[in-house]
Amino acid sequence: MEHPHNTYHKLEDVIGCKWSVSVLLAVGEGVHRPGALERHIEGISAKVLSERLRKLTRYGLLEKRSFPEIPPRTEYSLTLSGYKLIAIIQQINDLDGKLRKAGND
């Protein structure tokens, strides 16, 4: 069993990085290939995208599939943990919207 501190550190690393959240949300919206993700996420560089994809895969939030084609094709998809985290991110976003609306009333 993983130590809770390690899990929290990973969560903090993912949620604390706008690029990680953007990558997760984009994959959740159906953007699966690195080139398409780079075009979809405004402002992200290929280097940062590659780092985030590796980290999110290592953390078990994304699954990488490589196809032995020419040219090679790679696709990413959410794992069950990735879907669960996106649901939490969406709940936080919904709460933020409600709080902003309540502050404007």
mmCIF file of N, CA and C in Angstrom:
data_model
loop_
_atom_site.group_PDB
_atom_site.id
_atom_site.type_symbol
_atom_site.label_atom_id
_atom_site.label_comp_id
_atom_site.label_asym_id
_atom_site.label_seq_id
_atom_site.Cartn_x
_atom_site.Cartn_y
_atom_site.Cartn_z
ATOM 1 N N MET A 1 0.844 -1.191 0.000
ATOM 2 C CA MET A 1 0.000 0.000 0.000
ATOM 3 C C MET A 1 0.883 1.246 0.000
ATOM 4 N N GLU A 2 0.507 2.217 -0.785
ATOM 5 C CA GLU A 2 1.278 3.438 -0.907
ATOM 6 C C GLU A 2 1.056 4.325 0.309
ATOM 7 N N HIS A 3 2.109 4.958 0.749
ATOM 8 C CA HIS A 3 2.032 5.864 1.890
ATOM 9 C C HIS A 3 1.161 7.063 1.519
ATOM 10 N N PRO A 4 0.222 7.466 2.398
ATOM 11 C CA PRO A 4 -0.694 8.574 2.081
ATOM 12 C C PRO A 4 0.033 9.863 1.700
ATOM 13 N N HIS A 5 1.195 10.123 2.302
ATOM 14 C CA HIS A 5 1.932 11.338 1.978
ATOM 15 C C HIS A 5 2.332 11.330 0.504
ATOM 16 N N ASN A 6 2.728 10.169 -0.012
ATOM 17 C CA ASN A 6 3.092 10.080 -1.425
ATOM 18 C C ASN A 6 1.894 10.364 -2.323
ATOM 19 N N THR A 7 0.738 9.845 -1.958
ATOM 20 C CA THR A 7 -0.480 10.084 -2.727
ATOM 21 C C THR A 7 -0.820 11.570 -2.702
ATOM 22 N N TYR A 8 -0.728 12.196 -1.532
ATOM 23 C CA TYR A 8 -1.026 13.622 -1.429
ATOM 24 C C TYR A 8 -0.033 14.433 -2.252
ATOM 25 N N HIS A 9 1.238 14.069 -2.199
ATOM 26 C CA HIS A 9 2.249 14.787 -2.973
ATOM 27 C C HIS A 9 1.929 14.723 -4.471
ATOM 28 N N LYS A 10 1.524 13.546 -4.932
ATOM 29 C CA LYS A 10 1.163 13.392 -6.344
ATOM 30 C C LYS A 10 -0.047 14.249 -6.695
ATOM 31 N N LEU A 11 -1.059 14.225 -5.830
ATOM 32 C CA LEU A 11 -2.263 15.015 -6.062
ATOM 33 C C LEU A 11 -1.920 16.502 -6.115
ATOM 34 N N GLU A 12 -1.105 16.940 -5.180
ATOM 35 C CA GLU A 12 -0.677 18.341 -5.142
ATOM 36 C C GLU A 12 0.089 18.697 -6.417
ATOM 37 N N ASP A 13 0.931 17.791 -6.874
ATOM 38 C CA ASP A 13 1.713 18.025 -8.086
ATOM 39 C C ASP A 13 0.809 18.146 -9.307
ATOM 40 N N VAL A 14 -0.224 17.326 -9.369
ATOM 41 C CA VAL A 14 -1.138 17.354 -10.518
ATOM 42 C C VAL A 14 -2.046 18.576 -10.458
ATOM 43 N N ILE A 15 -2.719 18.771 -9.337
ATOM 44 C CA ILE A 15 -3.673 19.875 -9.212
ATOM 45 C C ILE A 15 -2.962 21.223 -9.220
ATOM 46 N N GLY A 16 -1.750 21.264 -8.697
ATOM 47 C CA GLY A 16 -1.001 22.517 -8.624
ATOM 48 C C GLY A 16 -0.406 22.947 -9.952
ATOM 49 N N CYS A 17 -0.505 22.118 -10.954
ATOM 50 C CA CYS A 17 0.069 22.436 -12.262
ATOM 51 C C CYS A 17 -1.050 22.637 -13.277
ATOM 52 N N LYS A 18 -1.154 23.861 -13.791
ATOM 53 C CA LYS A 18 -2.241 24.129 -14.745
ATOM 54 C C LYS A 18 -2.140 23.240 -15.976
ATOM 55 N N TRP A 19 -0.913 22.859 -16.354
ATOM 56 C CA TRP A 19 -0.769 22.036 -17.544
ATOM 57 C C TRP A 19 -1.286 20.628 -17.299
ATOM 58 N N SER A 20 -1.041 20.079 -16.110
ATOM 59 C CA SER A 20 -1.540 18.729 -15.818
ATOM 60 C C SER A 20 -3.056 18.688 -15.882
ATOM 61 N N VAL A 21 -3.686 19.671 -15.269
ATOM 62 C CA VAL A 21 -5.150 19.722 -15.278
ATOM 63 C C VAL A 21 -5.650 19.894 -16.710
ATOM 64 N N SER A 22 -5.009 20.764 -17.473
ATOM 65 C CA SER A 22 -5.406 20.982 -18.866
ATOM 66 C C SER A 22 -5.269 19.712 -19.696
ATOM 67 N N VAL A 23 -4.184 18.962 -19.480
ATOM 68 C CA VAL A 23 -3.980 17.715 -20.227
ATOM 69 C C VAL A 23 -5.057 16.703 -19.852
ATOM 70 N N LEU A 24 -5.318 16.545 -18.562
ATOM 71 C CA LEU A 24 -6.345 15.595 -18.128
ATOM 72 C C LEU A 24 -7.707 15.949 -18.718
ATOM 73 N N LEU A 25 -8.062 17.218 -18.657
ATOM 74 C CA LEU A 25 -9.358 17.645 -19.180
ATOM 75 C C LEU A 25 -9.450 17.429 -20.687
ATOM 76 N N ALA A 26 -8.366 17.726 -21.404
ATOM 77 C CA ALA A 26 -8.366 17.541 -22.859
ATOM 78 C C ALA A 26 -8.515 16.059 -23.220
ATOM 79 N N VAL A 27 -7.797 15.194 -22.530
ATOM 80 C CA VAL A 27 -7.923 13.754 -22.801
ATOM 81 C C VAL A 27 -9.346 13.302 -22.459
ATOM 82 N N GLY A 28 -9.896 13.840 -21.376
ATOM 83 C CA GLY A 28 -11.273 13.530 -21.010
ATOM 84 C C GLY A 28 -12.282 13.991 -22.045
ATOM 85 N N GLU A 29 -11.937 15.033 -22.799
ATOM 86 C CA GLU A 29 -12.807 15.545 -23.866
ATOM 87 C C GLU A 29 -12.630 14.772 -25.173
ATOM 88 N N GLY A 30 -11.693 13.821 -25.181
ATOM 89 C CA GLY A 30 -11.515 12.997 -26.373
ATOM 90 C C GLY A 30 -10.312 13.323 -27.227
ATOM 91 N N VAL A 31 -9.416 14.170 -26.760
ATOM 92 C CA VAL A 31 -8.191 14.475 -27.498
ATOM 93 C C VAL A 31 -7.122 13.495 -26.994
ATOM 94 N N HIS A 32 -6.695 12.555 -27.850
ATOM 95 C CA HIS A 32 -5.869 11.446 -27.381
ATOM 96 C C HIS A 32 -4.427 11.430 -27.880
ATOM 97 N N ARG A 33 -4.135 12.142 -28.945
ATOM 98 C CA ARG A 33 -2.790 12.075 -29.523
ATOM 99 C C ARG A 33 -1.983 13.304 -29.134
ATOM 100 N N PRO A 34 -0.662 13.116 -28.911
ATOM 101 C CA PRO A 34 0.176 14.237 -28.458
ATOM 102 C C PRO A 34 0.101 15.479 -29.342
ATOM 103 N N GLY A 35 0.160 15.309 -30.654
ATOM 104 C CA GLY A 35 0.086 16.472 -31.547
ATOM 105 C C GLY A 35 -1.233 17.206 -31.421
ATOM 106 N N ALA A 36 -2.311 16.448 -31.306
ATOM 107 C CA ALA A 36 -3.639 17.051 -31.146
ATOM 108 C C ALA A 36 -3.747 17.747 -29.791
ATOM 109 N N LEU A 37 -3.153 17.155 -28.761
ATOM 110 C CA LEU A 37 -3.166 17.796 -27.438
ATOM 111 C C LEU A 37 -2.406 19.116 -27.475
ATOM 112 N N GLU A 38 -1.262 19.121 -28.153
ATOM 113 C CA GLU A 38 -0.463 20.347 -28.249
ATOM 114 C C GLU A 38 -1.242 21.458 -28.959
ATOM 115 N N ARG A 39 -1.992 21.098 -29.977
ATOM 116 C CA ARG A 39 -2.805 22.102 -30.687
ATOM 117 C C ARG A 39 -4.016 22.528 -29.858
ATOM 118 N N HIS A 40 -4.566 21.606 -29.088
ATOM 119 C CA HIS A 40 -5.787 21.854 -28.310
ATOM 120 C C HIS A 40 -5.534 22.726 -27.073
ATOM 121 N N ILE A 41 -4.373 22.544 -26.446
ATOM 122 C CA ILE A 41 -4.074 23.255 -25.191
ATOM 123 C C ILE A 41 -3.244 24.493 -25.517
ATOM 124 N N GLU A 42 -3.891 25.612 -25.496
ATOM 125 C CA GLU A 42 -3.249 26.865 -25.881
ATOM 126 C C GLU A 42 -2.081 27.195 -24.952
ATOM 127 N N GLY A 43 -0.905 27.433 -25.565
ATOM 128 C CA GLY A 43 0.254 27.886 -24.812
ATOM 129 C C GLY A 43 1.186 26.791 -24.319
ATOM 130 N N ILE A 44 0.811 25.528 -24.432
ATOM 131 C CA ILE A 44 1.679 24.456 -23.946
ATOM 132 C C ILE A 44 2.737 24.149 -25.006
ATOM 133 N N SER A 45 3.960 23.919 -24.556
ATOM 134 C CA SER A 45 5.032 23.558 -25.482
ATOM 135 C C SER A 45 5.106 22.040 -25.590
ATOM 136 N N ALA A 46 5.733 21.563 -26.652
ATOM 137 C CA ALA A 46 5.887 20.121 -26.853
ATOM 138 C C ALA A 46 6.666 19.505 -25.689
ATOM 139 N N LYS A 47 7.683 20.214 -25.201
ATOM 140 C CA LYS A 47 8.504 19.705 -24.097
ATOM 141 C C LYS A 47 7.678 19.548 -22.820
ATOM 142 N N VAL A 48 6.922 20.578 -22.471
ATOM 143 C CA VAL A 48 6.098 20.533 -21.257
ATOM 144 C C VAL A 48 5.015 19.463 -21.406
ATOM 145 N N LEU A 49 4.394 19.381 -22.576
ATOM 146 C CA LEU A 49 3.376 18.362 -22.801
ATOM 147 C C LEU A 49 3.965 16.962 -22.609
ATOM 148 N N SER A 50 5.118 16.724 -23.170
ATOM 149 C CA SER A 50 5.770 15.426 -23.046
ATOM 150 C C SER A 50 6.055 15.097 -21.580
ATOM 151 N N GLU A 51 6.551 16.073 -20.825
ATOM 152 C CA GLU A 51 6.818 15.870 -19.395
ATOM 153 C C GLU A 51 5.532 15.556 -18.632
ATOM 154 N N ARG A 52 4.474 16.307 -18.923
ATOM 155 C CA ARG A 52 3.202 16.091 -18.230
ATOM 156 C C ARG A 52 2.606 14.721 -18.574
ATOM 157 N N LEU A 53 2.668 14.331 -19.839
ATOM 158 C CA LEU A 53 2.148 13.030 -20.234
ATOM 159 C C LEU A 53 2.890 11.907 -19.520
ATOM 160 N N ARG A 54 4.213 12.027 -19.449
ATOM 161 C CA ARG A 54 5.005 11.005 -18.739
ATOM 162 C C ARG A 54 4.618 10.945 -17.268
ATOM 163 N N LYS A 55 4.510 12.112 -16.635
ATOM 164 C CA LYS A 55 4.200 12.145 -15.208
ATOM 165 C C LYS A 55 2.791 11.623 -14.932
ATOM 166 N N LEU A 56 1.820 12.048 -15.712
ATOM 167 C CA LEU A 56 0.437 11.599 -15.502
ATOM 168 C C LEU A 56 0.290 10.099 -15.764
ATOM 169 N N THR A 57 1.073 9.581 -16.685
ATOM 170 C CA THR A 57 1.082 8.139 -16.927
ATOM 171 C C THR A 57 1.726 7.419 -15.746
ATOM 172 N N ARG A 58 2.845 7.940 -15.280
ATOM 173 C CA ARG A 58 3.537 7.340 -14.133
ATOM 174 C C ARG A 58 2.655 7.363 -12.886
ATOM 175 N N TYR A 59 1.863 8.410 -12.714
ATOM 176 C CA TYR A 59 0.972 8.523 -11.557
ATOM 177 C C TYR A 59 -0.287 7.656 -11.701
ATOM 178 N N GLY A 60 -0.464 7.027 -12.855
ATOM 179 C CA GLY A 60 -1.608 6.141 -13.039
ATOM 180 C C GLY A 60 -2.898 6.846 -13.409
ATOM 181 N N LEU A 61 -2.788 8.091 -13.911
ATOM 182 C CA LEU A 61 -3.982 8.838 -14.305
ATOM 183 C C LEU A 61 -4.265 8.722 -15.801
ATOM 184 N N LEU A 62 -3.221 8.458 -16.568
ATOM 185 C CA LEU A 62 -3.343 8.245 -18.005
ATOM 186 C C LEU A 62 -2.738 6.901 -18.358
ATOM 187 N N GLU A 63 -3.253 6.330 -19.446
ATOM 188 C CA GLU A 63 -2.691 5.105 -19.997
ATOM 189 C C GLU A 63 -2.166 5.428 -21.386
ATOM 190 N N LYS A 64 -0.969 4.968 -21.672
ATOM 191 C CA LYS A 64 -0.343 5.204 -22.976
ATOM 192 C C LYS A 64 -0.434 3.938 -23.814
ATOM 193 N N ARG A 65 -0.879 4.115 -25.044
ATOM 194 C CA ARG A 65 -0.916 2.996 -25.997
ATOM 195 C C ARG A 65 -0.108 3.390 -27.225
ATOM 196 N N SER A 66 0.824 2.545 -27.588
ATOM 197 C CA SER A 66 1.638 2.775 -28.782
ATOM 198 C C SER A 66 1.258 1.749 -29.830
ATOM 199 N N PHE A 67 1.130 2.203 -31.054
ATOM 200 C CA PHE A 67 0.745 1.339 -32.162
ATOM 201 C C PHE A 67 1.942 1.163 -33.091
ATOM 202 N N PRO A 68 2.287 -0.074 -33.408
ATOM 203 C CA PRO A 68 3.463 -0.338 -34.255
ATOM 204 C C PRO A 68 3.163 -0.076 -35.735
ATOM 205 N N GLU A 69 3.007 1.181 -36.052
ATOM 206 C CA GLU A 69 2.701 1.593 -37.420
ATOM 207 C C GLU A 69 3.834 2.479 -37.925
ATOM 208 N N ILE A 70 3.800 2.771 -39.197
ATOM 209 C CA ILE A 70 4.752 3.719 -39.756
ATOM 210 C C ILE A 70 3.954 4.848 -40.367
ATOM 211 N N PRO A 71 4.080 6.067 -39.869
ATOM 212 C CA PRO A 71 4.865 6.434 -38.683
ATOM 213 C C PRO A 71 4.195 5.925 -37.401
ATOM 214 N N PRO A 72 4.981 5.790 -36.329
ATOM 215 C CA PRO A 72 4.416 5.302 -35.061
ATOM 216 C C PRO A 72 3.308 6.217 -34.548
ATOM 217 N N ARG A 73 2.327 5.612 -33.916
ATOM 218 C CA ARG A 73 1.193 6.384 -33.372
ATOM 219 C C ARG A 73 1.082 6.076 -31.884
ATOM 220 N N THR A 74 0.879 7.126 -31.104
ATOM 221 C CA THR A 74 0.706 6.992 -29.662
ATOM 222 C C THR A 74 -0.584 7.687 -29.269
ATOM 223 N N GLU A 75 -1.340 7.048 -28.390
ATOM 224 C CA GLU A 75 -2.570 7.642 -27.881
ATOM 225 C C GLU A 75 -2.614 7.499 -26.367
ATOM 226 N N TYR A 76 -3.244 8.472 -25.733
ATOM 227 C CA TYR A 76 -3.417 8.467 -24.285
ATOM 228 C C TYR A 76 -4.901 8.420 -23.954
ATOM 229 N N SER A 77 -5.217 7.722 -22.879
ATOM 230 C CA SER A 77 -6.596 7.674 -22.407
ATOM 231 C C SER A 77 -6.584 7.755 -20.885
ATOM 232 N N LEU A 78 -7.709 8.147 -20.336
ATOM 233 C CA LEU A 78 -7.825 8.235 -18.878
ATOM 234 C C LEU A 78 -7.947 6.840 -18.272
ATOM 235 N N THR A 79 -7.324 6.651 -17.131
ATOM 236 C CA THR A 79 -7.541 5.443 -16.345
ATOM 237 C C THR A 79 -8.755 5.702 -15.450
ATOM 238 N N LEU A 80 -9.170 4.707 -14.712
ATOM 239 C CA LEU A 80 -10.276 4.887 -13.767
ATOM 240 C C LEU A 80 -9.936 5.991 -12.768
ATOM 241 N N SER A 81 -8.705 6.000 -12.295
ATOM 242 C CA SER A 81 -8.276 7.067 -11.366
ATOM 243 C C SER A 81 -8.326 8.430 -12.037
ATOM 244 N N GLY A 82 -7.969 8.486 -13.311
ATOM 245 C CA GLY A 82 -8.036 9.738 -14.056
ATOM 246 C C GLY A 82 -9.457 10.256 -14.167
ATOM 247 N N TYR A 83 -10.405 9.359 -14.448
ATOM 248 C CA TYR A 83 -11.817 9.751 -14.508
ATOM 249 C C TYR A 83 -12.297 10.266 -13.150
ATOM 250 N N LYS A 84 -11.879 9.594 -12.089
ATOM 251 C CA LYS A 84 -12.288 10.018 -10.744
ATOM 252 C C LYS A 84 -11.731 11.402 -10.418
ATOM 253 N N LEU A 85 -10.474 11.644 -10.776
ATOM 254 C CA LEU A 85 -9.879 12.954 -10.502
ATOM 255 C C LEU A 85 -10.556 14.049 -11.316
ATOM 256 N N ILE A 86 -10.886 13.774 -12.569
ATOM 257 C CA ILE A 86 -11.596 14.764 -13.388
ATOM 258 C C ILE A 86 -12.944 15.100 -12.767
ATOM 259 N N ALA A 87 -13.634 14.107 -12.228
ATOM 260 C CA ALA A 87 -14.927 14.363 -11.581
ATOM 261 C C ALA A 87 -14.740 15.309 -10.393
ATOM 262 N N ILE A 88 -13.681 15.126 -9.644
ATOM 263 C CA ILE A 88 -13.406 16.009 -8.500
ATOM 264 C C ILE A 88 -13.055 17.412 -8.988
ATOM 265 N N ILE A 89 -12.238 17.504 -10.028
ATOM 266 C CA ILE A 89 -11.875 18.812 -10.592
ATOM 267 C C ILE A 89 -13.131 19.538 -11.067
ATOM 268 N N GLN A 90 -14.055 18.820 -11.693
ATOM 269 C CA GLN A 90 -15.295 19.440 -12.165
ATOM 270 C C GLN A 90 -16.163 19.895 -10.992
ATOM 271 N N GLN A 91 -16.170 19.132 -9.910
ATOM 272 C CA GLN A 91 -16.921 19.546 -8.717
ATOM 273 C C GLN A 91 -16.333 20.831 -8.132
ATOM 274 N N ILE A 92 -15.002 20.913 -8.105
ATOM 275 C CA ILE A 92 -14.343 22.122 -7.606
ATOM 276 C C ILE A 92 -14.681 23.310 -8.511
ATOM 277 N N ASN A 93 -14.672 23.091 -9.808
ATOM 278 C CA ASN A 93 -15.017 24.141 -10.762
ATOM 279 C C ASN A 93 -16.458 24.599 -10.570
ATOM 280 N N ASP A 94 -17.368 23.643 -10.368
ATOM 281 C CA ASP A 94 -18.779 23.981 -10.118
ATOM 282 C C ASP A 94 -18.928 24.797 -8.832
ATOM 283 N N LEU A 95 -18.231 24.376 -7.782
ATOM 284 C CA LEU A 95 -18.278 25.093 -6.511
ATOM 285 C C LEU A 95 -17.747 26.513 -6.678
ATOM 286 N N ASP A 96 -16.659 26.660 -7.427
ATOM 287 C CA ASP A 96 -16.095 27.980 -7.678
ATOM 288 C C ASP A 96 -17.126 28.876 -8.371
ATOM 289 N N GLY A 97 -17.814 28.336 -9.366
ATOM 290 C CA GLY A 97 -18.840 29.106 -10.062
ATOM 291 C C GLY A 97 -19.968 29.530 -9.139
ATOM 292 N N LYS A 98 -20.396 28.622 -8.250
ATOM 293 C CA LYS A 98 -21.462 28.945 -7.299
ATOM 294 C C LYS A 98 -21.010 30.019 -6.311
ATOM 295 N N LEU A 99 -19.764 29.912 -5.857
ATOM 296 C CA LEU A 99 -19.246 30.905 -4.909
ATOM 297 C C LEU A 99 -19.118 32.271 -5.564
ATOM 298 N N ARG A 100 -18.671 32.295 -6.804
ATOM 299 C CA ARG A 100 -18.554 33.572 -7.528
ATOM 300 C C ARG A 100 -19.929 34.196 -7.737
ATOM 301 N N LYS A 101 -20.898 33.363 -8.095
ATOM 302 C CA LYS A 101 -22.256 33.854 -8.311
ATOM 303 C C LYS A 101 -22.835 34.387 -6.997
ATOM 304 N N ALA A 102 -22.631 33.661 -5.895
ATOM 305 C CA ALA A 102 -23.141 34.087 -4.600
ATOM 306 C C ALA A 102 -22.467 35.401 -4.164
ATOM 307 N N GLY A 103 -21.206 35.569 -4.538
ATOM 308 C CA GLY A 103 -20.506 36.805 -4.194
ATOM 309 C C GLY A 103 -20.986 38.001 -4.972
ATOM 310 N N ASN A 104 -21.625 37.758 -6.110
ATOM 311 C CA ASN A 104 -22.131 38.845 -6.961
ATOM 312 C C ASN A 104 -23.595 39.191 -6.638
ATOM 313 N N ASP A 105 -24.220 38.380 -5.803
ATOM 314 C CA ASP A 105 -25.640 38.648 -5.463
ATOM 315 C C ASP A 105 -25.760 39.760 -4.455
#
